mmCIF file of C-alpha atoms (C1' of nucleotides) in Angstrom:
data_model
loop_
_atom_site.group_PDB
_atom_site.id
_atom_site.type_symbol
_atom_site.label_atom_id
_atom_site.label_comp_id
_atom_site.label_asym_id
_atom_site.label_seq_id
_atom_site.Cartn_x
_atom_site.Cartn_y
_atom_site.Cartn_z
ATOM 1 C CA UNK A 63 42.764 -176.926 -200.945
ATOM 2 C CA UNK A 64 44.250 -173.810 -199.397
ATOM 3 C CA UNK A 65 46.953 -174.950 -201.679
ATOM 4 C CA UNK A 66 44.991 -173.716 -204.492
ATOM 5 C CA UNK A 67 44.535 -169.984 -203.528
ATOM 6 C CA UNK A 68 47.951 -168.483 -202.998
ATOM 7 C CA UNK A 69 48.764 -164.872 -203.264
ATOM 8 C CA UNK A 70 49.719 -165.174 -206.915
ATOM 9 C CA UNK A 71 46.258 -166.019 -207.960
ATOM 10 C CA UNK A 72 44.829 -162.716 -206.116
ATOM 11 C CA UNK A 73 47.994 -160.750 -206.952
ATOM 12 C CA UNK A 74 47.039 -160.038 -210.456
ATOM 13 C CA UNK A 75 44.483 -158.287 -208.521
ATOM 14 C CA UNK A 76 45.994 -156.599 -205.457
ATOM 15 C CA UNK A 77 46.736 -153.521 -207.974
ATOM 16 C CA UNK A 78 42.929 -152.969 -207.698
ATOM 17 C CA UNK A 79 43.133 -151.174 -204.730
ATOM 18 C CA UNK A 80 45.705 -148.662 -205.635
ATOM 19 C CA UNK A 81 43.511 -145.629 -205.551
ATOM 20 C CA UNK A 82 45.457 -143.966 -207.809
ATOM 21 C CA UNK A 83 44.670 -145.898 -211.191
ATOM 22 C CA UNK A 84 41.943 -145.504 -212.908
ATOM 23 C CA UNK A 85 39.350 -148.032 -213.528
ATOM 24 C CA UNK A 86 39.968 -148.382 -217.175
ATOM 25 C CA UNK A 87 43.961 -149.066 -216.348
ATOM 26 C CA UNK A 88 42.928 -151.576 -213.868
ATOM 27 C CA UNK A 89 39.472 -153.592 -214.973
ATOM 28 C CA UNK A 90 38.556 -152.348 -218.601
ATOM 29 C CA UNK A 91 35.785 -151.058 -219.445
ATOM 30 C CA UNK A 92 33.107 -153.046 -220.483
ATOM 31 C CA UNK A 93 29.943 -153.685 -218.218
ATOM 32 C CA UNK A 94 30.387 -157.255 -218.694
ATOM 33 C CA UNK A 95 33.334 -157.274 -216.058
ATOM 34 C CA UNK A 96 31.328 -155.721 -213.181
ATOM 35 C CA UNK A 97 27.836 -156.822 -214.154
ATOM 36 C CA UNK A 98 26.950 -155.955 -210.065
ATOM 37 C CA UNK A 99 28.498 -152.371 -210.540
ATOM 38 C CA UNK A 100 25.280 -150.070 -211.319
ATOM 39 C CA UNK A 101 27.632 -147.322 -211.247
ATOM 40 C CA UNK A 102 30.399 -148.168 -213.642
ATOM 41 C CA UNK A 103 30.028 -145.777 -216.115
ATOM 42 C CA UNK A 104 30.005 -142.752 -213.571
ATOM 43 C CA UNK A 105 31.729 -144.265 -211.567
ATOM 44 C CA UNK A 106 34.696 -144.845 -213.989
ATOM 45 C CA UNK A 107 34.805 -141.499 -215.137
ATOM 46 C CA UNK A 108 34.531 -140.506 -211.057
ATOM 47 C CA UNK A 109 37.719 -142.686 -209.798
ATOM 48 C CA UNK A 110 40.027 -141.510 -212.816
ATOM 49 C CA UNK A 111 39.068 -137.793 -212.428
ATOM 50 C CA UNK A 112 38.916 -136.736 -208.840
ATOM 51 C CA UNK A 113 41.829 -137.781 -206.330
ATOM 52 C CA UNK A 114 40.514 -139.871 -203.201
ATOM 53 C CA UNK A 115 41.361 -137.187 -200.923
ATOM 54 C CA UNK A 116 38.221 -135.645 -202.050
ATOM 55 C CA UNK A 117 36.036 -138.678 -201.766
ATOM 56 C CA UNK A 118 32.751 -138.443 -200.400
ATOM 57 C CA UNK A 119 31.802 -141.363 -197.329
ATOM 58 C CA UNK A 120 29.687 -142.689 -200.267
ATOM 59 C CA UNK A 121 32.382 -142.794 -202.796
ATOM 60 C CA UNK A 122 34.650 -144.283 -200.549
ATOM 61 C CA UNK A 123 31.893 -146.574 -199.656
ATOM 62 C CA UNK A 124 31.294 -147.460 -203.776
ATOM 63 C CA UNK A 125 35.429 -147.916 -203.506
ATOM 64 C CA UNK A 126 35.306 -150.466 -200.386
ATOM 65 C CA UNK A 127 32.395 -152.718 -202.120
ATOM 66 C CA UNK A 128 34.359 -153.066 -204.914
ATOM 67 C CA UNK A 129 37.123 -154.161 -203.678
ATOM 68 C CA UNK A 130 34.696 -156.282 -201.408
ATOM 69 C CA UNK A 131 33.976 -158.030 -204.700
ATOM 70 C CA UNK A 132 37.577 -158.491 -205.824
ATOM 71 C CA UNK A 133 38.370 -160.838 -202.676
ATOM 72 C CA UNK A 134 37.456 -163.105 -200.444
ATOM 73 C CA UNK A 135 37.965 -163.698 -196.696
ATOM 74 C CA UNK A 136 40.716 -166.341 -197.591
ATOM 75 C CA UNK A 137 42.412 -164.571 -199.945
ATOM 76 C CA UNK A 138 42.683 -161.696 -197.748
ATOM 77 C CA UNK A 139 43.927 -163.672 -195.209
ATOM 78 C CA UNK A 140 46.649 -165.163 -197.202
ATOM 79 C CA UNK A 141 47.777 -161.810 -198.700
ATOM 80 C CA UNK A 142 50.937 -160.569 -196.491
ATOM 81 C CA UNK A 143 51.685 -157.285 -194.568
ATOM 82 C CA UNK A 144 53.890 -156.291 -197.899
ATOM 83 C CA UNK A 145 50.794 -157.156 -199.945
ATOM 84 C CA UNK A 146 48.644 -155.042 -198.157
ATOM 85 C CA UNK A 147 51.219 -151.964 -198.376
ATOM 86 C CA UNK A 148 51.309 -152.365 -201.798
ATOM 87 C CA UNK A 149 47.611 -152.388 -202.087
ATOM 88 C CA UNK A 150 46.614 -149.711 -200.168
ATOM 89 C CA UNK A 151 50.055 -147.739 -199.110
ATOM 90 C CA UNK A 152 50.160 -146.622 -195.868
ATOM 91 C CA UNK A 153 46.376 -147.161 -195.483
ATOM 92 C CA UNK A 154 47.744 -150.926 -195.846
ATOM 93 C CA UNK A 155 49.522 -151.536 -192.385
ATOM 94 C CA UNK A 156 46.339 -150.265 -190.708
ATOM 95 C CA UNK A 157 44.187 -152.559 -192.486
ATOM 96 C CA UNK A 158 46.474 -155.263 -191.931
ATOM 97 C CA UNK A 159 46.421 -155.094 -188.216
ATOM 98 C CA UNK A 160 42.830 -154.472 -188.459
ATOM 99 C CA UNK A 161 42.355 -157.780 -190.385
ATOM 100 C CA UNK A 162 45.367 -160.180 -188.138
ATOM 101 C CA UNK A 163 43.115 -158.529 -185.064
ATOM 102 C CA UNK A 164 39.840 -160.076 -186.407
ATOM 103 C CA UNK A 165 41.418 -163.157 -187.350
ATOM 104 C CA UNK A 166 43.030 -163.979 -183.875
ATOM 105 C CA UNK A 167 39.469 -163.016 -182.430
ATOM 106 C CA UNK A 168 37.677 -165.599 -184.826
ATOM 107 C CA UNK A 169 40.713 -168.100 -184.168
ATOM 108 C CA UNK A 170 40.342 -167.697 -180.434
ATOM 109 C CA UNK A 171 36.666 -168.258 -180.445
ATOM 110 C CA UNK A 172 37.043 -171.753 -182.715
ATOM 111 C CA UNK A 173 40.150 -172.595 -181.345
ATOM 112 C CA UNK A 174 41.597 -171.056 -178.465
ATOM 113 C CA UNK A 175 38.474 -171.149 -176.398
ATOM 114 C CA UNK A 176 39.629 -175.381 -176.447
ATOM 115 C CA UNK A 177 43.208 -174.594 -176.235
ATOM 116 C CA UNK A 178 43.106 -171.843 -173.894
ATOM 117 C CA UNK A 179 40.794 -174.387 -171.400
ATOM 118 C CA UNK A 180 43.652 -176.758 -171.976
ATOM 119 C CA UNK A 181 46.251 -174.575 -171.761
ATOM 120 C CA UNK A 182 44.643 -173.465 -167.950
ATOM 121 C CA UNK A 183 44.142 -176.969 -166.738
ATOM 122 C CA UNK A 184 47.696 -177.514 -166.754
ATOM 123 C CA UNK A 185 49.279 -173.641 -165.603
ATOM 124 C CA UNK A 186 46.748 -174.089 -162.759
ATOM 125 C CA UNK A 187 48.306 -177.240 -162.227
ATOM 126 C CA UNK A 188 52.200 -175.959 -162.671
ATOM 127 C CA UNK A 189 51.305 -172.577 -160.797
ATOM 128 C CA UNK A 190 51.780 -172.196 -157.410
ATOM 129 C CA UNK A 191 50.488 -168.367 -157.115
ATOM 130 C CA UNK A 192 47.376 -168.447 -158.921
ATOM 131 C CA UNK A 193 44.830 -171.222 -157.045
ATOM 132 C CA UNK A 194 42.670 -173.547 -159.716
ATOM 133 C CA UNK A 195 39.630 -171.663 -159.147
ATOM 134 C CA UNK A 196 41.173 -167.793 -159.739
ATOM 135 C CA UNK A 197 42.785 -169.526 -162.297
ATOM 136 C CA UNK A 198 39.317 -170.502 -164.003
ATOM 137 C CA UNK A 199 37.811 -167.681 -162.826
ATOM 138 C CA UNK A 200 39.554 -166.068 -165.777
ATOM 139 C CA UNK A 201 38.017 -168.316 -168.129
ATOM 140 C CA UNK A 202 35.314 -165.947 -167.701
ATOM 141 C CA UNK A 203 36.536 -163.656 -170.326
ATOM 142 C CA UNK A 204 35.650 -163.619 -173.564
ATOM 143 C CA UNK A 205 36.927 -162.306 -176.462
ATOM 144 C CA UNK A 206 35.796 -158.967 -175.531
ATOM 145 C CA UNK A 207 37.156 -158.835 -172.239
ATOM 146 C CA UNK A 208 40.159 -160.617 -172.657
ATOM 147 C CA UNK A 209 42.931 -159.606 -170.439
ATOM 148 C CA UNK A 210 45.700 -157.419 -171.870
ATOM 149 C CA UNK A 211 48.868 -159.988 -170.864
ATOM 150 C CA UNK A 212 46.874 -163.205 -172.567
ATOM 151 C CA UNK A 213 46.915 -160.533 -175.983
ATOM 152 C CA UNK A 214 50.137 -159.578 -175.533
ATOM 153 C CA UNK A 215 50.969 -163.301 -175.230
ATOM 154 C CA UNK A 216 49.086 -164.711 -177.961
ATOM 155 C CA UNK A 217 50.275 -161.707 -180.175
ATOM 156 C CA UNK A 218 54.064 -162.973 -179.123
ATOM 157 C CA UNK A 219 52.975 -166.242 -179.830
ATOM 158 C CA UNK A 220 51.859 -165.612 -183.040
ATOM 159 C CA UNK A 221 54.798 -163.938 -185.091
ATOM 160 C CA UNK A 222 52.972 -163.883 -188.565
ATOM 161 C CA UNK A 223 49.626 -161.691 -186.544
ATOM 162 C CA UNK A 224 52.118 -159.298 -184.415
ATOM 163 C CA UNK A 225 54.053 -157.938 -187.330
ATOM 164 C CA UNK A 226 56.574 -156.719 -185.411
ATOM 165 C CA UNK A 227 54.729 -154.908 -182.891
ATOM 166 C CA UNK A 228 56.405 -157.346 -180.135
ATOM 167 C CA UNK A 229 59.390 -159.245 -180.337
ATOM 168 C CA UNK A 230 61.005 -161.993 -177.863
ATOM 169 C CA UNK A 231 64.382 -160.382 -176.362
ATOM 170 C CA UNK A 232 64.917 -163.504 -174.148
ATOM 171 C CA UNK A 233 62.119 -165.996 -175.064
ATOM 172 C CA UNK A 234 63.493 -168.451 -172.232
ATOM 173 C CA UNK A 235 62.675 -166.013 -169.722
ATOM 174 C CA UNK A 236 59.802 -164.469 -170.952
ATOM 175 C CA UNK A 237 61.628 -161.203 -171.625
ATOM 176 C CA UNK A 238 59.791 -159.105 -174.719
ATOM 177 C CA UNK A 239 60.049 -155.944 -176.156
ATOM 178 C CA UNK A 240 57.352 -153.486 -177.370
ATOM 179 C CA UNK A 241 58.643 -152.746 -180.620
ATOM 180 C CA UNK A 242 55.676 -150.316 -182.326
ATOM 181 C CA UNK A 243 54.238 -148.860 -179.228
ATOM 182 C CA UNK A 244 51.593 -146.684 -180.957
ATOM 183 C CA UNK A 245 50.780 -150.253 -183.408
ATOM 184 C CA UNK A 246 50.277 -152.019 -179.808
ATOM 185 C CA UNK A 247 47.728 -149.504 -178.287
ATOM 186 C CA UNK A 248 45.539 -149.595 -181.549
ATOM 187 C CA UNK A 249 45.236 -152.984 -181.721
ATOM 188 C CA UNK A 250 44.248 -153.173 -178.190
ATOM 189 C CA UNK A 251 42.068 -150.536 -178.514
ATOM 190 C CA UNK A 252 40.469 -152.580 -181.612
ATOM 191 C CA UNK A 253 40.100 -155.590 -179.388
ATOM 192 C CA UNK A 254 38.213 -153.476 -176.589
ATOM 193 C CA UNK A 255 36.264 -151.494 -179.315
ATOM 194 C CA UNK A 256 37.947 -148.145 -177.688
ATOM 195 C CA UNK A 257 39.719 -146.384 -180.181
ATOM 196 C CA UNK A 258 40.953 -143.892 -177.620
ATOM 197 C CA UNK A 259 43.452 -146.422 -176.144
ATOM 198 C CA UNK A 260 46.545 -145.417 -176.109
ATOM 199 C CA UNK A 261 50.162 -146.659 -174.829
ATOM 200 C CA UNK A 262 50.103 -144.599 -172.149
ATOM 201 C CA UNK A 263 47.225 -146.168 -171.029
ATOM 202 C CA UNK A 264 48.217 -149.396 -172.132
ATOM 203 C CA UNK A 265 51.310 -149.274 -170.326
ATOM 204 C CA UNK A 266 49.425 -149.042 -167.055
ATOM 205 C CA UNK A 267 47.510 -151.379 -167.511
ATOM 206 C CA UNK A 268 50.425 -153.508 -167.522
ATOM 207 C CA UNK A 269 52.329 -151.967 -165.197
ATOM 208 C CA UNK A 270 49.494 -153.435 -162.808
ATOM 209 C CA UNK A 271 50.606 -156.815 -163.725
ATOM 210 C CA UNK A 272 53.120 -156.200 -161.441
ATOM 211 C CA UNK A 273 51.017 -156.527 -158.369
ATOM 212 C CA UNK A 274 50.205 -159.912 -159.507
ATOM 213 C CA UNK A 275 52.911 -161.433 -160.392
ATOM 214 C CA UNK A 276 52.057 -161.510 -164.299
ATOM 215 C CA UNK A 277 54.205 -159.422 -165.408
ATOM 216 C CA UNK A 278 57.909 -158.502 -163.775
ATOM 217 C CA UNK A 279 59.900 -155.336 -163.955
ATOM 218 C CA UNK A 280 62.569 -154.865 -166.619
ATOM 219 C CA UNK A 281 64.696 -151.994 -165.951
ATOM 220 C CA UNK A 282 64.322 -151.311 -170.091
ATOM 221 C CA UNK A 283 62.520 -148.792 -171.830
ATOM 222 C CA UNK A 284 59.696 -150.853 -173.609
ATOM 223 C CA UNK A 285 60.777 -153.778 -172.423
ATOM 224 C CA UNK A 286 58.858 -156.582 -169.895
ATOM 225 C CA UNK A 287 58.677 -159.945 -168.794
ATOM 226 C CA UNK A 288 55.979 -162.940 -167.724
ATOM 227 C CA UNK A 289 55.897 -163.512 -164.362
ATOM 228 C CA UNK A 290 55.312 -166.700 -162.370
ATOM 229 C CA UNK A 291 51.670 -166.172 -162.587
ATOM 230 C CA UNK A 292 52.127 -165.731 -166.516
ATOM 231 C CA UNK A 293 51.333 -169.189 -167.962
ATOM 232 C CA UNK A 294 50.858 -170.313 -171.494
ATOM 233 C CA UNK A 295 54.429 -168.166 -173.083
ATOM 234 C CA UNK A 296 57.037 -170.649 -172.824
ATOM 235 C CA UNK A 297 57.701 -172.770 -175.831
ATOM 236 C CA UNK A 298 57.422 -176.089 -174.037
ATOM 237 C CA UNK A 299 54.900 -176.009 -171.330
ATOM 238 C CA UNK A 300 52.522 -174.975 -173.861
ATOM 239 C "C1'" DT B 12 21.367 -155.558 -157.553
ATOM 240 C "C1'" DT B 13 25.595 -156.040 -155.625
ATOM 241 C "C1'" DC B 14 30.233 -157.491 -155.521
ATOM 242 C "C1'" DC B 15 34.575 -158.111 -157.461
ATOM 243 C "C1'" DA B 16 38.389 -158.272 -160.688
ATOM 244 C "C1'" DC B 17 40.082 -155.967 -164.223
ATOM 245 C "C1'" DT B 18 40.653 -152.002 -167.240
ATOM 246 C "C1'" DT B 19 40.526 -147.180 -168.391
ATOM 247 C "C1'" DT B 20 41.344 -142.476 -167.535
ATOM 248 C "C1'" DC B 21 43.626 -138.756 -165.483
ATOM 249 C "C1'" DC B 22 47.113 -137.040 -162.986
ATOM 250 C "C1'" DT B 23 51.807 -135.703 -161.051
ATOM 251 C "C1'" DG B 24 56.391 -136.649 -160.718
ATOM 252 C "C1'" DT B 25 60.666 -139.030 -162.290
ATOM 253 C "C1'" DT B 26 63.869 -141.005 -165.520
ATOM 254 C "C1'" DT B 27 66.075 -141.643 -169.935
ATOM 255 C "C1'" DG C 291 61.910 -131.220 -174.557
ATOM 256 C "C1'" DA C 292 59.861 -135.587 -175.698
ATOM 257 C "C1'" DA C 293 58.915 -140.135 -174.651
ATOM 258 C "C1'" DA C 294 58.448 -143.578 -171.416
ATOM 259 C "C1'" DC C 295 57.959 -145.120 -166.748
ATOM 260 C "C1'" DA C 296 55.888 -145.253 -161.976
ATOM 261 C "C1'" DG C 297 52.056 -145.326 -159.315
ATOM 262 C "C1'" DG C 298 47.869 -143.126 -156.811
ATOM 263 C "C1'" DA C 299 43.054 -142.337 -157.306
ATOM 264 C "C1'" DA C 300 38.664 -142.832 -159.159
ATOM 265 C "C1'" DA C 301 35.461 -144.301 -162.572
ATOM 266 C "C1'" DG C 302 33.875 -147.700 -165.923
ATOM 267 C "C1'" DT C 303 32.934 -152.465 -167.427
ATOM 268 C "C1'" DG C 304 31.327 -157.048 -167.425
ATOM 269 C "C1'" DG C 305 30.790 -161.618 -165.305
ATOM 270 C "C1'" DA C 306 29.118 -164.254 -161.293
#
DNA sequence: TTCCACTTTCCTGTTT
DNA sequence: GAAACAGGAAAGTGGA
């Protein structure tokens, strides 16, 4: 089924969202295409004759819906980081983090939630500094308070969602790199709904992983590593 | 309501 | 000089 709905079938449309072509170039003209679009006429004549940088909130708004309409949640999902660039130039990367954020939220609450419970059982089990009950006690957290390391790991975990933002320098030892430092913070920010995070602050935040043993020190710029009280990283214990 | 763990914010100083 | 790191201190947040 998924099959069925690959980015070639939305492609055709992707150029919908370049802000700079008119309606006509893109969709035509006739009312019959956008039968939903009260506003086509004016609205045609609006997108081909002012440049979005002068946009009102509503236009923009008008803009957003109708690109709402163009796509669904799959087909967004399948489009790639590329895709979105083309779309919606640099606008595009932001967007796409925005959208790989949401979707490892929803997949953590269907999934993960299972997994994660799962995936505690046996690190409890395996870890020696971390008892079974502190170990559950951070089964507390949900999605909104998840901790920073268990994003940073499921964003390592998941190479397709990180887009580059992390990358494994030693994935036997649970060495990583923080590749877009700036990308890191504003997804992090997204997941806490503060959008004045920043690396800075991010970075000690982690650097308190240190007390515990969940993260170690790297003598590298950017780089850190899982410590013994990390669980769920390595590639076969997971 | 209180406690606690965790995170955020701010800061100063150091290192690269 | 800028960016990143280190870590103290205090405040904020949310679950139990």
């Amino acid at each position: 089924m998924l099959d069925s709905v690959t980015p070639s079938t939305f492609l055709s449309n992707t150029m919908v969202c370049d802000p700079l072509m008119s309606w006509t170039e893109i969709f035509g003209t006739t009312e019959d295409d956008y039968p939903t679009c009260d506003h086509q006429t004016d609205a045609d004549s609006f997108w081909t004759s002012i440049h979005p940088e002068h946009w009102s909130k509503h236009n923009v708004c008008e803009w957003l819906q109708f690109c709402c309409d163009q796509y669904n949640g799959l087909q967004l999902c399948n489009m790639t980081q590329e895709e979105f660039l083309d779309a919606a130039g640099i606008c595009g990367e932001y967007l796409y983090f925005i959208l790989q954020n949401i979707r490892m939220q929803g997949e953590c609450s269907r999934n993960q939630m299972q997994n994660r419970k799962q995936l505690r059982d046996k690190a409890c089990m395996k870890t020696g500094g971390i008892s079974s009950q502190e170990c559950h006690s951070h089964g507390r957290t949900n999605l909104q308070s998840s901790h920073l390391w268990e994003f940073v790991r499921d964003l390592l975990l998941s190479p397709e969602e990180n887009s580059g933002i992390l990358e494994w320098e030693d994935r036997g030892q649970g060495i990583f790199r923080v590749v877009k430092s700036e990308a890191l913070a504003k997804m992090w920010g997204q997941r806490k709904k503060n959008d004045r995070m920043t690396y800075e602050k991010l970075s000690r935040a982690l650097r308190y992983y240190y007390k515990t043993g969940i993260l170690e020190r790297v003598d590298r710029r950017l780089v850190y590593k899982f410590g013994k009280n990390a669980h769920g990283w390595q590639e076969n214990k997971i």
